[in-house]
mmCIF file of C-alpha atoms in Angstrom:
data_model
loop_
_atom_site.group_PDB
_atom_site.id
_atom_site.type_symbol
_atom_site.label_atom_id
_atom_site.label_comp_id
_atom_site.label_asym_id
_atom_site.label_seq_id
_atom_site.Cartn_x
_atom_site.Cartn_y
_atom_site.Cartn_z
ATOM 1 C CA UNK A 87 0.000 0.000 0.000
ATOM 2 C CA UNK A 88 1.619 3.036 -0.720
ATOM 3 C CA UNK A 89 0.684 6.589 0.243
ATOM 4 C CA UNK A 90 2.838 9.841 -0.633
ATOM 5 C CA UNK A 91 2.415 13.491 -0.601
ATOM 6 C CA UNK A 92 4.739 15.887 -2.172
ATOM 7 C CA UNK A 93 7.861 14.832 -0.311
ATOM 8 C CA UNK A 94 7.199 11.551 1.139
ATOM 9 C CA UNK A 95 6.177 8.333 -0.251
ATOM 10 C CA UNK A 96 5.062 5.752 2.809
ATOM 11 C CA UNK A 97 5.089 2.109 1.789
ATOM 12 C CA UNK A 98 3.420 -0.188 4.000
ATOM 13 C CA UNK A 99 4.058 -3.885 3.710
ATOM 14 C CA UNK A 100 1.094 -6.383 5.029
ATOM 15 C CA UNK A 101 1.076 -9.734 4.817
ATOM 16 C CA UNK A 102 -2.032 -11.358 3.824
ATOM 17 C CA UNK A 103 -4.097 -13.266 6.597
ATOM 18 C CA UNK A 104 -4.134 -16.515 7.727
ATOM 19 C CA UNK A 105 -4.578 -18.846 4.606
ATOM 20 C CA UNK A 106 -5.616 -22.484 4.614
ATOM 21 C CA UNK A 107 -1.958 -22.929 3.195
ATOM 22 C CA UNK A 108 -0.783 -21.767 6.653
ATOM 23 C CA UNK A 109 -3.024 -24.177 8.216
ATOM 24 C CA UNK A 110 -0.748 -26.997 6.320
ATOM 25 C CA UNK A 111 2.465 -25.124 7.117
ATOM 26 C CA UNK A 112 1.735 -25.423 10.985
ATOM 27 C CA UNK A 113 1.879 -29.179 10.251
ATOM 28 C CA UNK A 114 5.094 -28.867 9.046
ATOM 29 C CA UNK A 115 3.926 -28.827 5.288
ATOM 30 C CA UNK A 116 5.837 -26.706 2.719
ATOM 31 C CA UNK A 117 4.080 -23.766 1.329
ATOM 32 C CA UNK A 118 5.196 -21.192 -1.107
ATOM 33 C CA UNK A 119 3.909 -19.462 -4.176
ATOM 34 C CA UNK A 120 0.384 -21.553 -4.724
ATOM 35 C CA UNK A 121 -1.487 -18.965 -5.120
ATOM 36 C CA UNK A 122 -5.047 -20.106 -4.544
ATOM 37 C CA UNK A 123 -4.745 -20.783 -1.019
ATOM 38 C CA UNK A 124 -8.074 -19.016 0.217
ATOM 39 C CA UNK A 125 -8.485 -16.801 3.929
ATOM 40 C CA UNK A 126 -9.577 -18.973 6.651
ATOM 41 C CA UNK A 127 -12.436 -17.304 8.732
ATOM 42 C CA UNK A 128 -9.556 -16.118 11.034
ATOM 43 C CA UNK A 129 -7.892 -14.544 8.190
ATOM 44 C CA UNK A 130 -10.499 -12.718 6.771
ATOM 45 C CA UNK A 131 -11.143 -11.053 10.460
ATOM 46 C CA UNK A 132 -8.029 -10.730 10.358
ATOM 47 C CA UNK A 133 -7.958 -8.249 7.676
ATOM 48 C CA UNK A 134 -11.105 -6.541 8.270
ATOM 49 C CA UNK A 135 -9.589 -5.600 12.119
ATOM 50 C CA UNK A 136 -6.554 -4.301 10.205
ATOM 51 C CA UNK A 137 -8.678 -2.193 8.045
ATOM 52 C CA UNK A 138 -10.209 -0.786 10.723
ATOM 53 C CA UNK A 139 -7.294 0.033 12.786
ATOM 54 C CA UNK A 140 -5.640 1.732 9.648
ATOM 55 C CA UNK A 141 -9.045 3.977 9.685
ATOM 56 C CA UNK A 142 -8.628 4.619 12.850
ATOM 57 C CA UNK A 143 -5.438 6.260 12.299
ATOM 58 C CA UNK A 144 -6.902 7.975 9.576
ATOM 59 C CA UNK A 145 -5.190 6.184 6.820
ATOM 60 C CA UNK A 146 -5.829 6.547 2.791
ATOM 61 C CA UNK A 147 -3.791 5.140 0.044
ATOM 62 C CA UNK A 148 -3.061 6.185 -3.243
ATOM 63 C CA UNK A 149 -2.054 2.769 -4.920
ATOM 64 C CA UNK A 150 -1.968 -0.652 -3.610
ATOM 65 C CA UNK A 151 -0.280 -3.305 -5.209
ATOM 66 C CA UNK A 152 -0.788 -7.208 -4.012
ATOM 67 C CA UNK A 153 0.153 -10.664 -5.142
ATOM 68 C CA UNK A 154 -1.616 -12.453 -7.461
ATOM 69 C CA UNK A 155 -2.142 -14.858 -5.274
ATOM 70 C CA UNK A 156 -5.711 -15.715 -3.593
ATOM 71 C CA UNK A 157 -5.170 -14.916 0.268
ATOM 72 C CA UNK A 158 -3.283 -11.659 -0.746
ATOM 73 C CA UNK A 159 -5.866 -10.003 -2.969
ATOM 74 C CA UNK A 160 -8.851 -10.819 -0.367
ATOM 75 C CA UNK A 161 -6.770 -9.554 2.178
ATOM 76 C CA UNK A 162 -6.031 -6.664 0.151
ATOM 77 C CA UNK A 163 -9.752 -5.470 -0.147
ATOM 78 C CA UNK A 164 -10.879 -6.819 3.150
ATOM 79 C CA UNK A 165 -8.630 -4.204 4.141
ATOM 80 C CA UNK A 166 -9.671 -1.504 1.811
ATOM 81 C CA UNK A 167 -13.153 -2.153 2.686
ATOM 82 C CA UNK A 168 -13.095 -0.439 5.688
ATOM 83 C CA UNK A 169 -10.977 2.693 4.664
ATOM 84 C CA UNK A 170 -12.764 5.908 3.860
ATOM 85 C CA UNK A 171 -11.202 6.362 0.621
ATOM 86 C CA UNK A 172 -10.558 3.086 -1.320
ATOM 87 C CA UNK A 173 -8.784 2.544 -4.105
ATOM 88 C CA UNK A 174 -8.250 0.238 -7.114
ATOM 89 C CA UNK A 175 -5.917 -2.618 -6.223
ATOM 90 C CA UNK A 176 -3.080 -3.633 -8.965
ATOM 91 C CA UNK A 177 -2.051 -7.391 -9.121
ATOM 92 C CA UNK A 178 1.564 -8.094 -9.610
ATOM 93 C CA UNK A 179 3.351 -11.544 -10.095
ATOM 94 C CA UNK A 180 6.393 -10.262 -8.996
ATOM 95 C CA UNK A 181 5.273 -9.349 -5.328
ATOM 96 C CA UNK A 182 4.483 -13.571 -4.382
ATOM 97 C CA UNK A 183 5.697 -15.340 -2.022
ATOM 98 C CA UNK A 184 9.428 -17.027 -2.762
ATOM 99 C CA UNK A 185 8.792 -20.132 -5.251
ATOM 100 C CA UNK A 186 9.342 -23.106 -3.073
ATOM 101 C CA UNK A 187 9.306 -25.594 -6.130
ATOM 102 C CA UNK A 188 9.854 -28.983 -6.064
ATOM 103 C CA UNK A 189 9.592 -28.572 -1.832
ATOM 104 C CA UNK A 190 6.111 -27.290 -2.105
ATOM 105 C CA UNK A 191 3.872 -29.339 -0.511
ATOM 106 C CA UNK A 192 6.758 -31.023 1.469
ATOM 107 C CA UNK A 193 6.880 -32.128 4.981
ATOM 108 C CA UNK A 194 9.668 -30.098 6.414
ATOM 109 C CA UNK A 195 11.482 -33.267 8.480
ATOM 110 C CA UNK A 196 11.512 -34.319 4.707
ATOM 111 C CA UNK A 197 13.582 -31.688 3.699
ATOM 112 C CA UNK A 198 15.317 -30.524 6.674
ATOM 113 C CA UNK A 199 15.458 -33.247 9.050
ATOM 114 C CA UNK A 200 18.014 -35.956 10.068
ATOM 115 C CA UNK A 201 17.408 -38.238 6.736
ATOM 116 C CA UNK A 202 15.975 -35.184 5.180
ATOM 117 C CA UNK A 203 17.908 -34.272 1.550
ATOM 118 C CA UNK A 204 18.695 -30.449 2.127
ATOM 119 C CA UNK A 205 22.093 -30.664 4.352
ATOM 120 C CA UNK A 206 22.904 -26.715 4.292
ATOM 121 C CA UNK A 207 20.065 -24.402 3.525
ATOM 122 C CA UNK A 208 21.324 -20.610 2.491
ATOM 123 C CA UNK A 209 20.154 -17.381 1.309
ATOM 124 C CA UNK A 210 20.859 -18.711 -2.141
ATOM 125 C CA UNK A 211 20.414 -22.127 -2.071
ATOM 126 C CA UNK A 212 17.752 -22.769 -4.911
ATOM 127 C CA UNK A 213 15.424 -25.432 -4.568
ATOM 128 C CA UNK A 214 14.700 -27.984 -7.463
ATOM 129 C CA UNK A 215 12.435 -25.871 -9.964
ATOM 130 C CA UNK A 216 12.415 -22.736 -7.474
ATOM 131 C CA UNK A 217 13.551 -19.715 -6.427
ATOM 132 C CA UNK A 218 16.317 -18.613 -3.397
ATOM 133 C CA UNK A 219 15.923 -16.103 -0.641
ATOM 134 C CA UNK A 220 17.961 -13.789 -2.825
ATOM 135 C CA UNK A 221 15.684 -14.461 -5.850
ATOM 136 C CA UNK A 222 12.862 -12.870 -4.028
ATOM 137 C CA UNK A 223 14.751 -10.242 -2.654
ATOM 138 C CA UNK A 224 16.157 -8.730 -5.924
ATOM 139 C CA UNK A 225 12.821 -9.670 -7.917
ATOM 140 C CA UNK A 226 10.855 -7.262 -4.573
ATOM 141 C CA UNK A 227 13.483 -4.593 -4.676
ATOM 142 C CA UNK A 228 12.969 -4.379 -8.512
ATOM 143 C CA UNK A 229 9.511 -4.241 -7.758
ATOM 144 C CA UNK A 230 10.227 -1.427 -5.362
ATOM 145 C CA UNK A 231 12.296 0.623 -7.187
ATOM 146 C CA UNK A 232 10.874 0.544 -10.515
ATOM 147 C CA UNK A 233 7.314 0.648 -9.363
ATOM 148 C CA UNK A 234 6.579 2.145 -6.272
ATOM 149 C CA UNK A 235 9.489 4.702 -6.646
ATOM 150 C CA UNK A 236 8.092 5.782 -10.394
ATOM 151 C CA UNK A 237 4.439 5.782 -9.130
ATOM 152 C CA UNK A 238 2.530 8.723 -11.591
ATOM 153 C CA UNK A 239 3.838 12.454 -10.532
ATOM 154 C CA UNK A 240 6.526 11.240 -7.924
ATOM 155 C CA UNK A 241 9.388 11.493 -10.106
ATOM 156 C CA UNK A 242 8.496 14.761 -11.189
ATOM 157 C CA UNK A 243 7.966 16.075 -7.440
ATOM 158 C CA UNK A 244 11.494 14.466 -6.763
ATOM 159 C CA UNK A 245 12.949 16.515 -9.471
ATOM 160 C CA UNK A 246 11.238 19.802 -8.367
ATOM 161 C CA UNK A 247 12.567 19.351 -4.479
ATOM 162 C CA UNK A 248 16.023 18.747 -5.888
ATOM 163 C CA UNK A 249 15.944 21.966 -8.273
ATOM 164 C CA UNK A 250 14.849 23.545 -5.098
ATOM 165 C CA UNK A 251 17.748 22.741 -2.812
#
């Protein structure tokens, strides 16, 4: 969600509610990028009391950008649903979760335990037919930089501070 005014952009980051994918993870189940894991009834209250606290501080966005996935865009206007001023949301493929491949759907002790077959586990390591850590990283901080950074009139108020100073 991002909200600026003629000097500041804010970004706020919120993660979607609980999904029935997190349900699976809490057994010790892989998740990932599936992206039509739906809100549980706790995650969809979830997002509604969020909306209403970010009314309560008098929030209002300009542009929101989610996920593609499910749980993220029903968060997204749960959330927007109880703001005074909503706006349109944008879907972007580039702002899912990290691609967990071949490990999706994976129980953890699988993967990770004793007889499991990942033996080191780093910010790069790539699973089979999946993305890293770092994968995630640069693909959000591309997001960042060439979206929410070049929203519509903020690179032109940038350039008219600067010519100020």
């Amino acid at each position: 969600i991002v909200a600026h005014n003629m000097s500041i952009v804010s970004l706020h980051l919120i993660r979607h509610g609980e999904s029935e994918m997190n349900l699976d993870e809490k057994k010790g189940l892989m998740g990932g990028k599936c992206s039509n894991s739906p809100l549980t009834a706790t995650g969809r209250e979830e997002a509604r009391k969020l909306g209403k606290y970010l009314a309560r501080k008098g929030r209002n966005y300009d542009y929101v950008f989610c996920s593609t996935a499910v749980r993220a865009h029903t968060t997204a206007q749960l959330v927007l649903s109880e703001l005074e001023r909503p706006v349109e949301i944008t879907l972007r493929s580039d702002l899912e979760e990290m691609d967990t491949g071949d490990w999706t759907g994976k129980h953890v002790m699988e993967l990770f335990g004793p007889k499991g077959c990942v033996k080191t586990f780093e910010f790069d390591t790539r699973p089979p037919n999946g993305e890293s850590f770092l994968d995630s990283e640069v693909r959000v901080k591309n997001f960042i930089e060439n979206t929410v950074l070049e929203v519509p009139n903020l690179k032109e108020r940038k350039e008219k501070r600067m010519k100020v100073k």
